[in-house]
Coordinates of N, CA and C in Angstrom, one line a residue:
M20 N 94.3 -16.3 -59.5 CA 95.2 -17.1 -58.6 C 94.5 -17.4 -57.3
K21 N 94.7 -18.6 -56.9 CA 94.0 -19.0 -55.6 C 94.9 -18.7 -54.4
F22 N 94.4 -18.1 -53.4 CA 95.2 -17.8 -52.2 C 94.9 -18.6 -51.0
N23 N 93.7 -19.0 -50.9 CA 93.3 -19.8 -49.7 C 92.7 -21.2 -50.2
A24 N 93.3 -22.3 -49.7 CA 93.0 -23.6 -50.1 C 91.6 -24.0 -49.6
D25 N 91.1 -23.3 -48.5 CA 89.8 -23.7 -47.9 C 88.6 -23.0 -48.6
V26 N 88.9 -22.1 -49.5 CA 87.8 -21.3 -50.1 C 87.8 -21.7 -51.6
S27 N 86.6 -22.1 -52.1 CA 86.5 -22.5 -53.5 C 86.5 -21.2 -54.4
S28 N 87.2 -21.3 -55.5 CA 87.1 -20.2 -56.5 C 86.2 -20.5 -57.6
S29 N 85.4 -21.6 -57.5 CA 84.5 -22.0 -58.5 C 83.3 -21.0 -58.6
R30 N 83.0 -20.5 -59.8 CA 81.9 -19.6 -60.0 C 80.5 -20.2 -59.5
R31 N 80.4 -21.5 -59.8 CA 79.1 -22.2 -59.5 C 78.9 -22.2 -57.9
K32 N 80.0 -22.6 -57.2 CA 79.9 -22.7 -55.7 C 79.8 -21.3 -55.1
S33 N 80.5 -20.3 -55.7 CA 80.4 -19.0 -55.1 C 79.0 -18.4 -55.2
R34 N 78.3 -18.6 -56.4 CA 77.0 -18.2 -56.6 C 76.0 -18.9 -55.7
K35 N 76.2 -20.2 -55.5 CA 75.3 -21.0 -54.7 C 75.4 -20.5 -53.2
A36 N 76.7 -20.2 -52.8 CA 76.9 -19.7 -51.4 C 76.2 -18.3 -51.2
H37 N 76.3 -17.5 -52.2 CA 75.8 -16.1 -52.2 C 74.3 -16.2 -52.1
F38 N 73.6 -16.9 -53.0 CA 72.2 -16.8 -53.1 C 71.5 -17.7 -52.1
S39 N 72.2 -18.7 -51.5 CA 71.5 -19.5 -50.4 C 72.1 -19.1 -49.0
A40 N 72.7 -17.9 -48.9 CA 73.3 -17.4 -47.7 C 72.1 -17.2 -46.6
P41 N 72.4 -17.5 -45.4 CA 71.4 -17.2 -44.3 C 71.3 -15.7 -44.0
S42 N 70.3 -15.3 -43.3 CA 70.0 -13.9 -43.1 C 71.2 -13.2 -42.4
S43 N 71.9 -13.8 -41.5 CA 73.0 -13.2 -40.8 C 74.1 -12.8 -41.7
I44 N 74.3 -13.6 -42.7 CA 75.4 -13.3 -43.7 C 74.9 -12.3 -44.7
R45 N 73.6 -12.4 -45.1 CA 73.0 -11.4 -46.0 C 73.1 -10.0 -45.4
R46 N 72.9 -9.9 -44.1 CA 73.1 -8.6 -43.5 C 74.4 -7.9 -43.8
K47 N 75.4 -8.7 -43.7 CA 76.8 -8.2 -44.0 C 77.0 -7.9 -45.5
I48 N 76.5 -8.8 -46.3 CA 76.6 -8.5 -47.8 C 75.8 -7.3 -48.2
M49 N 74.7 -7.0 -47.5 CA 73.8 -5.9 -47.9 C 74.3 -4.6 -47.1
S50 N 75.6 -4.3 -47.4 CA 76.2 -3.1 -46.8 C 76.2 -2.0 -47.8
S51 N 76.2 -0.8 -47.3 CA 76.3 0.4 -48.1 C 77.5 1.3 -47.7
S52 N 78.0 2.0 -48.6 CA 79.1 2.9 -48.3 C 78.6 4.1 -47.5
L53 N 79.4 4.7 -46.7 CA 79.1 5.9 -46.0 C 79.4 7.2 -46.8
S54 N 78.7 8.3 -46.6 CA 79.0 9.5 -47.3 C 80.3 10.0 -46.8
K55 N 80.9 11.0 -47.6 CA 82.2 11.5 -47.3 C 82.3 12.1 -45.9
E56 N 81.2 12.8 -45.4 CA 81.2 13.4 -44.1 C 81.3 12.3 -43.0
L57 N 80.4 11.3 -43.2 CA 80.4 10.2 -42.2 C 81.7 9.4 -42.2
R58 N 82.3 9.3 -43.4 CA 83.6 8.5 -43.5 C 84.7 9.3 -42.7
E59 N 84.7 10.6 -42.8 CA 85.6 11.4 -42.1 C 85.4 11.3 -40.6
K60 N 84.1 11.3 -40.2 CA 83.8 11.3 -38.8 C 84.1 10.0 -38.1
Y61 N 83.7 8.9 -38.7 CA 83.8 7.6 -38.1 C 85.0 6.8 -38.6
H62 N 85.7 7.2 -39.6 CA 86.9 6.5 -40.1 C 86.5 5.1 -40.5
A63 N 85.3 4.9 -41.1 CA 84.9 3.6 -41.7 C 84.4 3.9 -43.1
R64 N 84.4 2.9 -43.9 CA 84.1 3.1 -45.3 C 82.6 2.6 -45.6
S65 N 82.2 1.5 -44.9 CA 80.8 1.0 -45.2 C 80.2 0.4 -43.9
L66 N 78.9 0.2 -44.0 CA 78.2 -0.3 -42.8 C 77.0 -1.1 -43.3
P67 N 76.6 -2.2 -42.7 CA 75.4 -2.8 -43.1 C 74.2 -1.9 -42.9
V68 N 73.4 -1.7 -44.0 CA 72.3 -0.8 -44.0 C 71.2 -1.3 -43.0
R69 N 70.4 -0.4 -42.4 CA 69.5 -0.7 -41.4 C 68.2 0.2 -41.6
K70 N 67.1 -0.3 -41.1 CA 65.9 0.5 -41.1 C 66.1 1.8 -40.3
D71 N 65.6 2.9 -40.8 CA 65.7 4.3 -40.2 C 67.0 5.0 -40.5
D72 N 67.9 4.3 -41.3 CA 69.1 5.1 -41.8 C 68.5 6.0 -42.9
E73 N 69.2 7.1 -43.1 CA 68.8 8.0 -44.3 C 69.9 7.8 -45.3
V74 N 69.4 7.6 -46.6 CA 70.3 7.2 -47.7 C 70.0 8.1 -48.9
R75 N 71.0 8.2 -49.7 CA 70.9 8.9 -51.0 C 71.2 7.9 -52.1
I76 N 70.4 7.8 -53.1 CA 70.5 6.8 -54.2 C 71.5 7.5 -55.2
V77 N 72.6 6.7 -55.5 CA 73.6 7.3 -56.4 C 73.7 6.6 -57.8
R78 N 72.9 5.5 -58.0 CA 72.9 4.8 -59.2 C 71.5 4.4 -59.6
G79 N 71.3 4.3 -60.9 CA 70.0 3.8 -61.5 C 69.0 4.9 -61.7
K80 N 67.8 4.5 -62.0 CA 66.7 5.4 -62.4 C 66.4 6.4 -61.4
Y81 N 66.5 6.1 -60.1 CA 66.1 7.0 -59.0 C 67.3 7.7 -58.4
K82 N 68.4 7.9 -59.2 CA 69.6 8.5 -58.8 C 69.3 10.0 -58.3
G83 N 69.9 10.3 -57.2 CA 69.7 11.7 -56.6 C 68.6 11.8 -55.6
R84 N 67.7 10.8 -55.5 CA 66.7 10.8 -54.5 C 67.2 10.5 -53.1
E85 N 66.7 11.1 -52.1 CA 67.1 10.9 -50.7 C 65.9 10.4 -49.9
G86 N 66.1 9.6 -48.9 CA 65.0 9.2 -48.1 C 65.4 8.3 -47.0
K87 N 64.5 8.0 -46.1 CA 64.7 7.1 -45.0 C 64.4 5.6 -45.4
V88 N 65.3 4.7 -44.9 CA 65.0 3.3 -45.2 C 63.8 2.8 -44.4
T89 N 62.8 2.3 -45.1 CA 61.6 1.8 -44.4 C 61.6 0.4 -44.2
Q90 N 62.4 -0.4 -45.0 CA 62.5 -1.8 -44.9 C 63.7 -2.4 -45.5
V91 N 64.4 -3.3 -44.8 CA 65.5 -4.0 -45.4 C 65.0 -5.4 -45.7
Y92 N 64.8 -5.7 -47.0 CA 64.2 -7.0 -47.4 C 65.3 -7.9 -47.8
R93 N 65.8 -8.7 -46.8 CA 67.0 -9.5 -47.0 C 66.7 -10.7 -48.0
K94 N 65.5 -11.2 -48.0 CA 65.1 -12.3 -48.9 C 65.3 -11.9 -50.3
K95 N 64.9 -10.7 -50.7 CA 65.0 -10.2 -52.1 C 66.3 -9.4 -52.3
W96 N 67.1 -9.2 -51.4 CA 68.4 -8.5 -51.5 C 68.2 -7.0 -51.8
V97 N 67.1 -6.4 -51.3 CA 66.8 -5.0 -51.6 C 66.4 -4.2 -50.3
I98 N 66.5 -2.9 -50.4 CA 66.0 -2.1 -49.4 C 64.9 -1.2 -50.0
H99 N 63.9 -0.8 -49.2 CA 62.8 0.1 -49.6 C 63.1 1.4 -48.9
V100 N 63.1 2.5 -49.8 CA 63.3 3.9 -49.3 C 62.0 4.6 -49.4
D101 N 61.6 5.4 -48.4 CA 60.3 6.1 -48.5 C 60.4 7.1 -49.6
R102 N 59.3 7.4 -50.3 CA 59.1 8.2 -51.4 C 59.7 7.7 -52.7
V103 N 60.2 6.5 -52.7 CA 60.7 5.8 -53.9 C 59.7 4.7 -54.2
Q104 N 58.7 5.1 -55.0 CA 57.6 4.2 -55.3 C 57.0 4.5 -56.6
R105 N 56.2 3.6 -57.2 CA 55.5 3.9 -58.4 C 54.1 3.6 -58.3
D106 N 53.3 4.2 -59.1 CA 51.8 4.0 -59.1 C 51.5 2.8 -60.0
K107 N 50.6 2.0 -59.5 CA 50.2 0.8 -60.2 C 48.9 1.2 -61.0
S108 N 48.5 0.3 -61.9 CA 47.3 0.6 -62.8 C 46.0 0.7 -62.0
N109 N 46.0 0.0 -60.9 CA 44.8 0.0 -60.0 C 44.8 1.2 -59.0
G110 N 45.8 2.0 -59.1 CA 45.8 3.2 -58.2 C 46.6 3.1 -57.0
N111 N 47.0 1.9 -56.7 CA 47.9 1.7 -55.5 C 49.3 2.1 -55.8
T112 N 50.1 2.2 -54.8 CA 51.5 2.5 -55.0 C 52.3 1.3 -54.6
A113 N 53.4 1.0 -55.3 CA 54.3 -0.1 -55.0 C 55.7 0.4 -54.7
L114 N 56.2 -0.1 -53.6 CA 57.6 0.3 -53.2 C 58.6 -0.3 -54.3
I115 N 59.6 0.5 -54.6 CA 60.6 0.0 -55.5 C 61.8 -0.5 -54.7
G116 N 62.3 -1.7 -55.0 CA 63.5 -2.2 -54.3 C 64.7 -1.7 -54.9
I117 N 65.6 -1.2 -54.0 CA 66.9 -0.7 -54.4 C 68.0 -1.5 -53.8
H118 N 69.0 -1.9 -54.6 CA 70.1 -2.7 -54.0 C 71.0 -1.8 -53.1
P119 N 71.4 -2.3 -52.0 CA 72.2 -1.4 -51.0 C 73.5 -0.9 -51.6
S120 N 74.1 -1.6 -52.6 CA 75.3 -1.1 -53.2 C 75.1 0.2 -54.0
N121 N 73.8 0.5 -54.3 CA 73.5 1.6 -55.1 C 73.1 2.9 -54.3
V122 N 73.3 2.8 -53.0 CA 73.0 3.9 -52.2 C 74.2 4.3 -51.3
V123 N 74.2 5.5 -50.8 CA 75.2 6.0 -49.8 C 74.4 6.4 -48.5
I124 N 74.9 6.0 -47.4 CA 74.3 6.3 -46.1 C 74.7 7.7 -45.8
T125 N 73.7 8.6 -45.5 CA 73.9 10.0 -45.2 C 73.7 10.3 -43.7
T126 N 72.8 9.5 -43.1 CA 72.6 9.7 -41.6 C 72.4 8.3 -41.0
I127 N 73.2 8.0 -39.9 CA 73.1 6.7 -39.3 C 72.2 6.7 -38.1
K128 N 71.4 5.7 -38.0 CA 70.6 5.5 -36.7 C 71.5 4.9 -35.7
L129 N 72.0 5.6 -34.7 CA 73.0 5.1 -33.8 C 72.3 4.5 -32.5
D130 N 72.7 3.4 -32.1 CA 72.4 2.8 -30.8 C 73.7 2.2 -30.3
K131 N 73.6 1.5 -29.1 CA 74.9 1.1 -28.5 C 75.5 0.0 -29.4
D132 N 74.8 -0.9 -30.1 CA 75.3 -1.9 -30.9 C 76.0 -1.3 -32.1
R133 N 75.3 -0.3 -32.7 CA 75.9 0.3 -33.9 C 77.1 1.1 -33.6
R134 N 77.1 1.7 -32.4 CA 78.3 2.5 -31.9 C 79.5 1.6 -31.7
A135 N 79.2 0.4 -31.2 CA 80.3 -0.6 -31.0 C 80.9 -1.1 -32.3
I136 N 80.0 -1.3 -33.3 CA 80.5 -1.7 -34.6 C 81.4 -0.6 -35.2
L137 N 81.0 0.7 -35.1 CA 81.8 1.8 -35.6 C 83.1 1.9 -34.9
D138 N 83.1 1.7 -33.6 CA 84.3 1.8 -32.8 C 85.3 0.7 -33.2
R139 N 84.7 -0.5 -33.4 CA 85.6 -1.6 -33.9 C 86.2 -1.4 -35.2
K140 N 85.4 -0.7 -36.1 CA 85.9 -0.5 -37.5 C 86.8 0.7 -37.6
D141 N 86.8 1.5 -36.6 CA 87.6 2.8 -36.7 C 89.1 2.5 -37.0
T142 N 89.5 2.8 -38.2 CA 90.9 2.5 -38.6 C 91.9 3.4 -38.0
K143 N 91.5 4.7 -37.7 CA 92.5 5.6 -37.0 C 92.8 5.1 -35.6
K144 N 91.8 4.7 -34.9 CA 92.0 4.3 -33.5 C 92.9 3.0 -33.5
S145 N 92.6 2.1 -34.4 CA 93.4 0.9 -34.3 C 94.9 1.1 -34.7
K146 N 95.1 2.1 -35.6 CA 96.5 2.4 -36.0 C 97.2 3.1 -34.8
E147 N 96.5 4.0 -34.1 CA 97.1 4.7 -33.0 C 97.4 3.7 -31.9
A148 N 96.5 2.8 -31.6 CA 96.7 1.8 -30.6 C 97.9 0.9 -30.9
S149 N 98.0 0.5 -32.1 CA 99.2 -0.3 -32.5 C 100.5 0.5 -32.5
G150 N 100.4 1.8 -32.7 CA 101.6 2.6 -32.7 C 102.1 2.9 -31.3
D151 N 101.3 2.9 -30.3 CA 101.6 3.3 -28.9 C 102.3 2.1 -28.2
V152 N 102.1 0.9 -28.7 CA 102.7 -0.3 -28.0 C 104.2 -0.3 -28.3
E153 N 105.0 -0.5 -27.2 CA 106.4 -0.6 -27.3 C 106.9 -2.0 -26.9
M154 N 108.0 -2.4 -27.4 CA 108.6 -3.6 -27.0 C 109.3 -3.5 -25.6
A155 N 109.1 -4.5 -24.8 CA 109.7 -4.5 -23.4 C 111.1 -5.1 -23.6
D156 N 112.0 -4.5 -23.0 CA 113.4 -5.0 -23.0 C 113.7 -6.1 -22.0

């Protein structure tokens, strides 16, 4: 069922919009969920993944591995995690790309911008703020 007349529900158009999305929108799409501890602490469910975040892989061949994000490769829709690599036949190591939906963020690299995002996303604060407002007679 279609809810918004301005947004196409066509599979073809949705896929085109997704795969030709600019970097700013890819950042948002390449979000990862937060671990249970971080979810309790910041009252947010997910966050766009960023270099220097620490993540745990929860799906796929490398499930259970933990490491720091070394690169967010928006063009290929993957992130590279340190120590998640394979040996090539010539002896070199190649980084393995992991999709951000298959990882959980365990430690966040905080700076003022990231703090502002978490404050904005804080569901408890927004509920408290809306509950304190009273109607003027």
